[in-house]
Structures are given as C-alpha cells and as structure tokens.
Amino acid sequence: MSILEYITFAVLSVLSLSINTKGQTTQNINVLFVNEEGNLVAEKAVDVAVNYIKKNNKLGVNTEPVKVIGNRSDASALLDSLCSSYNDMLASSMFPHLVLDTTMTGMASETVKSFTAALGLPTISASFGQEGDLRQWRNIDENEKEYLVQILPPADIIPEIVRTIVLNQNITNAAILFDNYFVMDHKYKSLLQNVATRHVIAPIKEPEKIGDQLRQLRKLDIVNFFILGSFENIKRVLDAADSVGYFNRKFAWHAITQDKGDLKCNCRNATIMLAKPVIDAQYQDRLGLIKTSYQLNAEPEIAAAFYFDLALYSFLAVKEMIADGAWKRNNATNYITCDEYDGKNSPKRIGLNLKKYFNKDTSETPTYGPMSIISNGYSFMEFNMQLSAVGVRESSSDKSIPLGTWKAGYDSNLTLLDPQNMKNYTADVVYRIVTVEQKPFIIKDETAPKGYKGYCIDLIQRISEILNFDYEITPVSDQKFGNMDENGKWNGVVRELMDKRADIGLGSMSVMAERENVIDFTVPYYDLVGITILMKLPKTPTSLFKFLTVLENEVWLCILAAYFFTSFLMWVFDRWSPYSYQNNREKYKDDEEKREFNLKECLWFCMTSLTPQGGGEAPKNLSGRLVAATWWLFGFIIIASYTANLAAFLTVSRLDTPIESLDDLSKQYKIQYAPLNGSSTMTYFQRMANIEAKFYEIWKDMSLNDSLSEVERAKLAVWDYPVSDKYTKMWQAMKEAELPNTLDEAVDRVRDSRSSSEGFAYLGDATDIRYLEITNCDLQMVGEEFSRKPYAIAVQQGSPLKDQFNTAILQLLNRRELERLKEKWWSRNPEAKKCEKQDDQSDGISIQNIGGVFIVIFVGIGLACVTLAFEYWWYKYRKGSKVVDVQGAPHVKHPDMMSKINDGFNAKDWQYFGRNSCVASTSGNCHSDPLYGGCWLALVDNRTAAIL
C-alpha cells in the first residue's frame, strides 16, 4: 500500500467515525464473499442477509459483498479469482473488513484458508471439518485463531448423531451413505473414532446402482444402515433396499436429513428410524418472518437459516469492531497484495478478536438457533434433532412413534421418551451359520427351534446367550466342511465363509493348516479327535445244542455204536457164562444184590456208567466185568475229552477278531476300506501317499546322483527302501474300493459285509464312529486313533467374532458346561441302544449255547410221563380183570420157592402176596403187604392155585 493510499484510508476512517458521532447510523463494511459452485443455499441466504440489513436501518450497517465463486477441485482458478477480486478491492480503496467463506470442503476450501491466512484477512468460515481438518489453518497461532474463525454448518454437525446412536444401541457394524448435502470426506476416521464398530462411509451412487451398492455392503456383514441426505435421495435408497429384501429383523435403517416434512418410500413393509431437525418454539416466529418478508425460501431450511445468521452476525460483529475502534487499534489497516506476498510477510493482526465480537450479545434473535462459538472445529449453531420410528406399509406411512430428541453437538446424548423402546427398532444381531449335518453334533429336527439339535446346537445356543445374538442355520449344499482342489479352489463351509455368505461355520470341523490360511478358527471346543476304523461287529454263532457240536457227527455215531455194541456183548457174556447170576443162582443166593443182566439191564448199565451216579451192581462173571471195565475206561476218556474241548471250543469262537489296527487293515485284501469322499480323512491319506511318493523321488535322486563320491553313495545304499509305501498302497486300495459320498452310504456298505473278515471297513473321525457304535448294535470301532486334530468353530478371516467366541468358549469351559454337553450327547444320548453283551473270555457260557441241555431234561421228563401213561393203560385195560378166591397157604419165606411151585403147577404167571389174606384178579391187582413170607398166587391155564 502506498503512503497516499494509506493517508486516504485514514482520512476516510476518521470521517466515518466523526459521522457516527454526529448521529450517522449506517456503517459501510467491505466484505469478500467466497462460495463454491453448487452451494446455492449459502449464496441465497447471504443475499437475503444483505437485503435484511439494508431494510433495517436501525442495524446501522451496509454492505455490498464482492462475490467469488470457485470450483471445489480447481484451486488454481479459484486463487486467481480471489487475488483478482481482492486486488481490485484494494485498488478501489475498499479494504476488506471481512472474508465470508462458505466453501464446504476440498481444494476450494483449502485455497481460501491459505489465501486468508497468508494475507491476514479477518475471516468467518463455514467450511466443514473439525479441529485439524482444515490443513491450511492447522498451524495458526492463538492470535490468528481470534480473527480466522470457523463455524460448522448444520450439515457437518448432524452426522454426529450417528456416533450417538451407535454408542446408545451398541451397534457393531454400520454403513453410512450420504448425498451432496453432506460432506463426509473428513469424517472417515473421526466420526466413529475409538468406537468398536466396523463401518463404511460412502456416497450414494446413481439410482440404478444403489441396489448393487447395498449388496456389496451386505457382503461385508453390514446390517445397520445410516442414510444422510435429502428425503428424495433417502427414498431412492429405501426403495432399492426393499427391492433386494433388506427390510426384516436382521437389518436396521436410520434416515438422517436436514429436510422438513415426511418420509416416503415405495416399501412394502419397513420401519425406519428418522432423525430430522426441529426448530425451537421460541424461534419459529423469527424464522417465519424471515421466510415470508425476506423470501428466505432456500432448502434445506436449517442450512438457509444458518447461513443467514452467519452472514448477519458477521456483518454486525465487524460493525461493532469498527465502532469500538478495535479495527484501528489492532493494525487492521495493513494490507498487502497477492503479488507482494513472499511467504514471510503476512500482516499481523495483534488483538483483533473477531470471535469475541461475533459471540457478543445482539438484539437480533436467532433465526433457527443460537450460535455456540468455542473454537475452530467446535463452533456450531445449536438446534435439536427429533427421533421417531416411521412405519411404512404398502408404500404409505401408517404410523410415526416419537422416540426422543438429540441436541446437536459433540458427545451429546439422546433424550429418549422410553429407553427400552429403542431396542425395538434396532437390528437383531443375527449371524448366518452354515453347517454339515453329522450326528450327534448337528441333527436335523423339524420340531427344534432352529430346525436342528445336537451338541453344536447346544454349544452355539449357550454362546449366543453370553454374547446376546441370534442366528440362522443353513446346511451347505455339498455337505462338506471344505477342501481345496488342485486349482486352489475351496468348497463347502470354507467356501461360504470366504465368499462372506456366512458368518459362522459350525459342526465337527477339524482345524487344518490350509484352512487356517483362508478362514479363522476359535479355540477348540472339543478334545483332540483322530481317525479310526468302523467295522461290522462279528457275531459269535450260538446254538441251543452247541454242546453237541463239540464232537463231530462221526464221533457221536461211533460213541452210539460203541454203546449198543458193548451192551450187546455184556448181555451175551452174561447169558452164556456159567458164572453169571442167571446161570448160577445157588452160588449167589446169599448176596444182597442179585442182578440179572438181560438186554434191558445191559443197556441201562452202560448208560448209567457214563454218569457220576455210576452203573450200579456189576456182572458176576469175569468176562462181563472185563467188558464193563473197558466201557468205564472208554467213558472216562470220552467225558474228559468232551469237557476239555467244550471250554476250548467256546473260547476260540470269542477270540476271532481278524482286524485290530490300521496295519492289520493294510496287510490284508479281503476287506475293502475307504473314507468319505472329500473328507478330512481322505485328505490325510491322499497327502500321506503324496509325501511317500515325494520322499521316494528325493531318495532316488540322491541315490542316482553321479556327483556323489563312492563313500557318499555307499551311505545311501540300503537293501530296503528307507521310507515305507504303506499309505501309497492304502490310497490305491481306497480308490479301487470307491470312496463313499455320504456317511449313510459308508454305513450301509459296512453292514452289507459278509463277516468281520470279509467286506468293507470305513475310516473316519472317531466321534462319528463312536456315535455309530453306541446307536447300532451291529457296528464296532476298531483300532487306536491316529492323526488327531481338534474341533473348533470357523469364522471369516479377520472377523471380530473370533475373539468374542474365544471368550465365551473359555467361560463355558471354566463352568464345565462343555463336559455336561458331552455327557448329554454321549453318555445319556436318547438314541443310544442297549445291545446284548457279546460273549467274552470273562463271561460264562450263555444260555444260547447251553440251553439244549435243559431241553434234553424236559424231553426226558416228557417221555417219562408218556411212558407212565402207557404203563397205566397197558396194565389196567389191556388185561381183563377176574376175581378169585384165595385160600390160606403155608408161608413161603423166599421168592426162590417160585421155581419149585412152577414145576408142580406149570403156572404161566406168579403173584406174590403178603402175610395176610389177599384177593387177586386176573389183571394182577391185589392189596397186600409186599414183604417176604407172604403168599404166592399162581395162574395156570386160567385156574387159580394157592401155594402154601
């Protein structure tokens, strides 16, 4: 500035002051108004403010702002326009008292901040951004902060309600969509800073792309949506959400706007939480006056009122500063042009406290709300936002329920009418669970609350109670937990988690290294589980007459032949031997036991000789005794052999277990074996086979390496291949046996086995096989577990659920809940069967094998009863009865008298009677005392003779 210009400006200032002291009420102020393209509401509001002060002479201020309109992205053009207008003002001696900056953000805003800070121009800015977001004003000193003042517009403070709602409702994920009425460039980090909420902030796309935008956000597991914009743009987003089916209990929608009016959308059934500004009753008349009398009809209404008050209060603040002489005292008349600025010669405005004068009480009532001037980034217009739940049914609003209010500001809380009611309008935390049905972990049950039951269902239910979430269970289409093919592509549960189509993978899922590369696992919820073998349970053949099978049929026939032959020989020897009882009665008349070995007695003797009771009186003749002794020796040997072989026979049948380990299975060929196709067990054998093949190639390359010395080659020269090809052969055998695709198919093949030594064996997880064993009486688990791995819950890679679930599982472990679940689904499983205990070495002989002995007893008793009946019938009815007189006869002291009597009377039959008189009939019936010394009755040719 030249000396002449400075003197001229000083004279004008003095004249102006003298005029005011003489009653002049109007103060002309020079304002450089900077706006950006598209911010029409600010331009309209400033024009209304200028018109307002012109029509209200009592305010004592007048201005004709110099306007500069710039592009948000073209900093160079805007700077040229600023310097040109500014230099023109200086050239016209219109030294700017104030720069009114309504640029919003971006390069335009930063250009204005750089321009005003460099030239030391008092500025009131309505740019967006908190402390530190305005980079060109980031390092200004405390003195500069007094005349470089930023006041946030409503569109910059309204998004803070998102933070308040998120904290109030404990929202863990959020998508924040905004239109051009809001600027969120600086909010990406600050809006939800230090809040444990995954969030995405993005502008609303074109109408035809909004549906795809929502789908992409859903793939990021986002269910809480915040829409910041006009009612028109909010309607577009809600219509798109309805078209993709995002209105249900799993989603929460929040509409936040500066507009007034009602929310509308073409939604079939939706509930949206609406937040819109509401004017305080004490300012309604003021706003109505400005709108009607001064045509402040720009929209949004709250933004127009803010820019109007901002301009009005800025003009009045400058006017007060000039009137108080602060302008002159604080060296506010020192200006340099843009060309004169060299980066170090910025004018100093010591003590020019524009912020204090702006915040000074004025007679002008706020149009919408009072200005709260604190510091740059924290100054804003005070107002309230009304929260309500708007229900939309068949494209029309059917109800609006007030929820509360929010006072604009940082860290402001919600004032709710009913805090409990807010929970009804939040998104339920519903996780998508994919699973593979596998008993007893996951069991399909239509009657269960979620359609499934089992160990894992009980586990996830307890976790949900701890973490307070809900879930949906969906089976994967291929019923696989997940394996990687040769192209590196995954299937099953792993694929669903990788593609973000599921939140949780639940079931008996093994933790594997390759799976951990693409998904995350929680801490194990189950013990280490290995691979084992399922085979058909061998059944020991039982027979009621199994005791007869100890000896072969030929042996039994030979024993029977020996029995009859020996009996016959004994009868022949007793018949013809002169020393037998029947041929030498006088010799043995004094013996107490007299036994005539006829054919019946011989058969009875040989039979009873084989029993502990013994055969009774032996033959009297030596030849008969030799035959009896021989028979006794024979019987002793046969019985001893039978007894010993019976125990051995039963024991050997129990010890028949052909397969006891994986090695046994690999060394035989009669039993086919295989795991499920695509299972972790299949992967294990396939990889073990590949490893053996690679080791073989490595060993072969080492052995055939020509560069090795003789000593080194000798160290590699072995007779046997150093690495076994066990798994290579087993994998080949599995492929030849054809891997079953489902567990049911595998179990059916095991059941169809001919026996435990011929058929099919299934290799799988020990838990599956153990469950099949306790729920089926014809299956058994064979061998020890190998390749043991833990079971865990799978989540998406990087998911926060991992840490949450870890905490919950550890709590359940400490409370021993996992042990109770294991006992419930294993020890007390309702589907467990009580199977008949198989014979083993510690058990006795079962009734199935020895029951035939009891049948023999009952058959013998039955035959005896039949024989008794026959005897009774034969004796009573076969012989006709005849009553005869019996005379007394001399007492016969011994039955040997029968032979003498028989010689005299030629009797055909004799009947012995007791001492008393008796009556006999032709049938042989009598009543007498059967003692020696009685009477004998002889029947001779139908004549009765009494022998005395």
Coordinates of C-alpha atoms in Angstrom, one line a residue, residues 7 172 180 235 272 347 415-416 445 453 459 497 501 520 595 770 826 835 859:
I7 CA -3.4 8.6 4.2
T172 CA -21.1 -53.3 15.9
N180 CA -24.2 -34.0 -1.7
K235 CA -36.4 -42.6 -0.8
I272 CA -37.2 -46.7 9.7
P347 CA 0.3 -8.9 8.1
T415 CA -33.0 -37.8 25.3
L416 CA -35.4 -40.7 25.0
D445 CA -35.1 -81.9 13.7
K453 CA -30.4 -80.2 17.6
L459 CA -23.0 -75.0 22.3
L497 CA -17.1 -68.2 4.8
R501 CA -22.2 -65.7 2.5
D520 CA -10.1 -68.3 11.2
R595 CA -29.0 -158.6 39.2
R770 CA -18.1 -93.8 18.4
W826 CA -22.8 -89.3 24.5
C835 CA -27.2 -104.0 23.0
V859 CA -37.8 -134.0 26.7

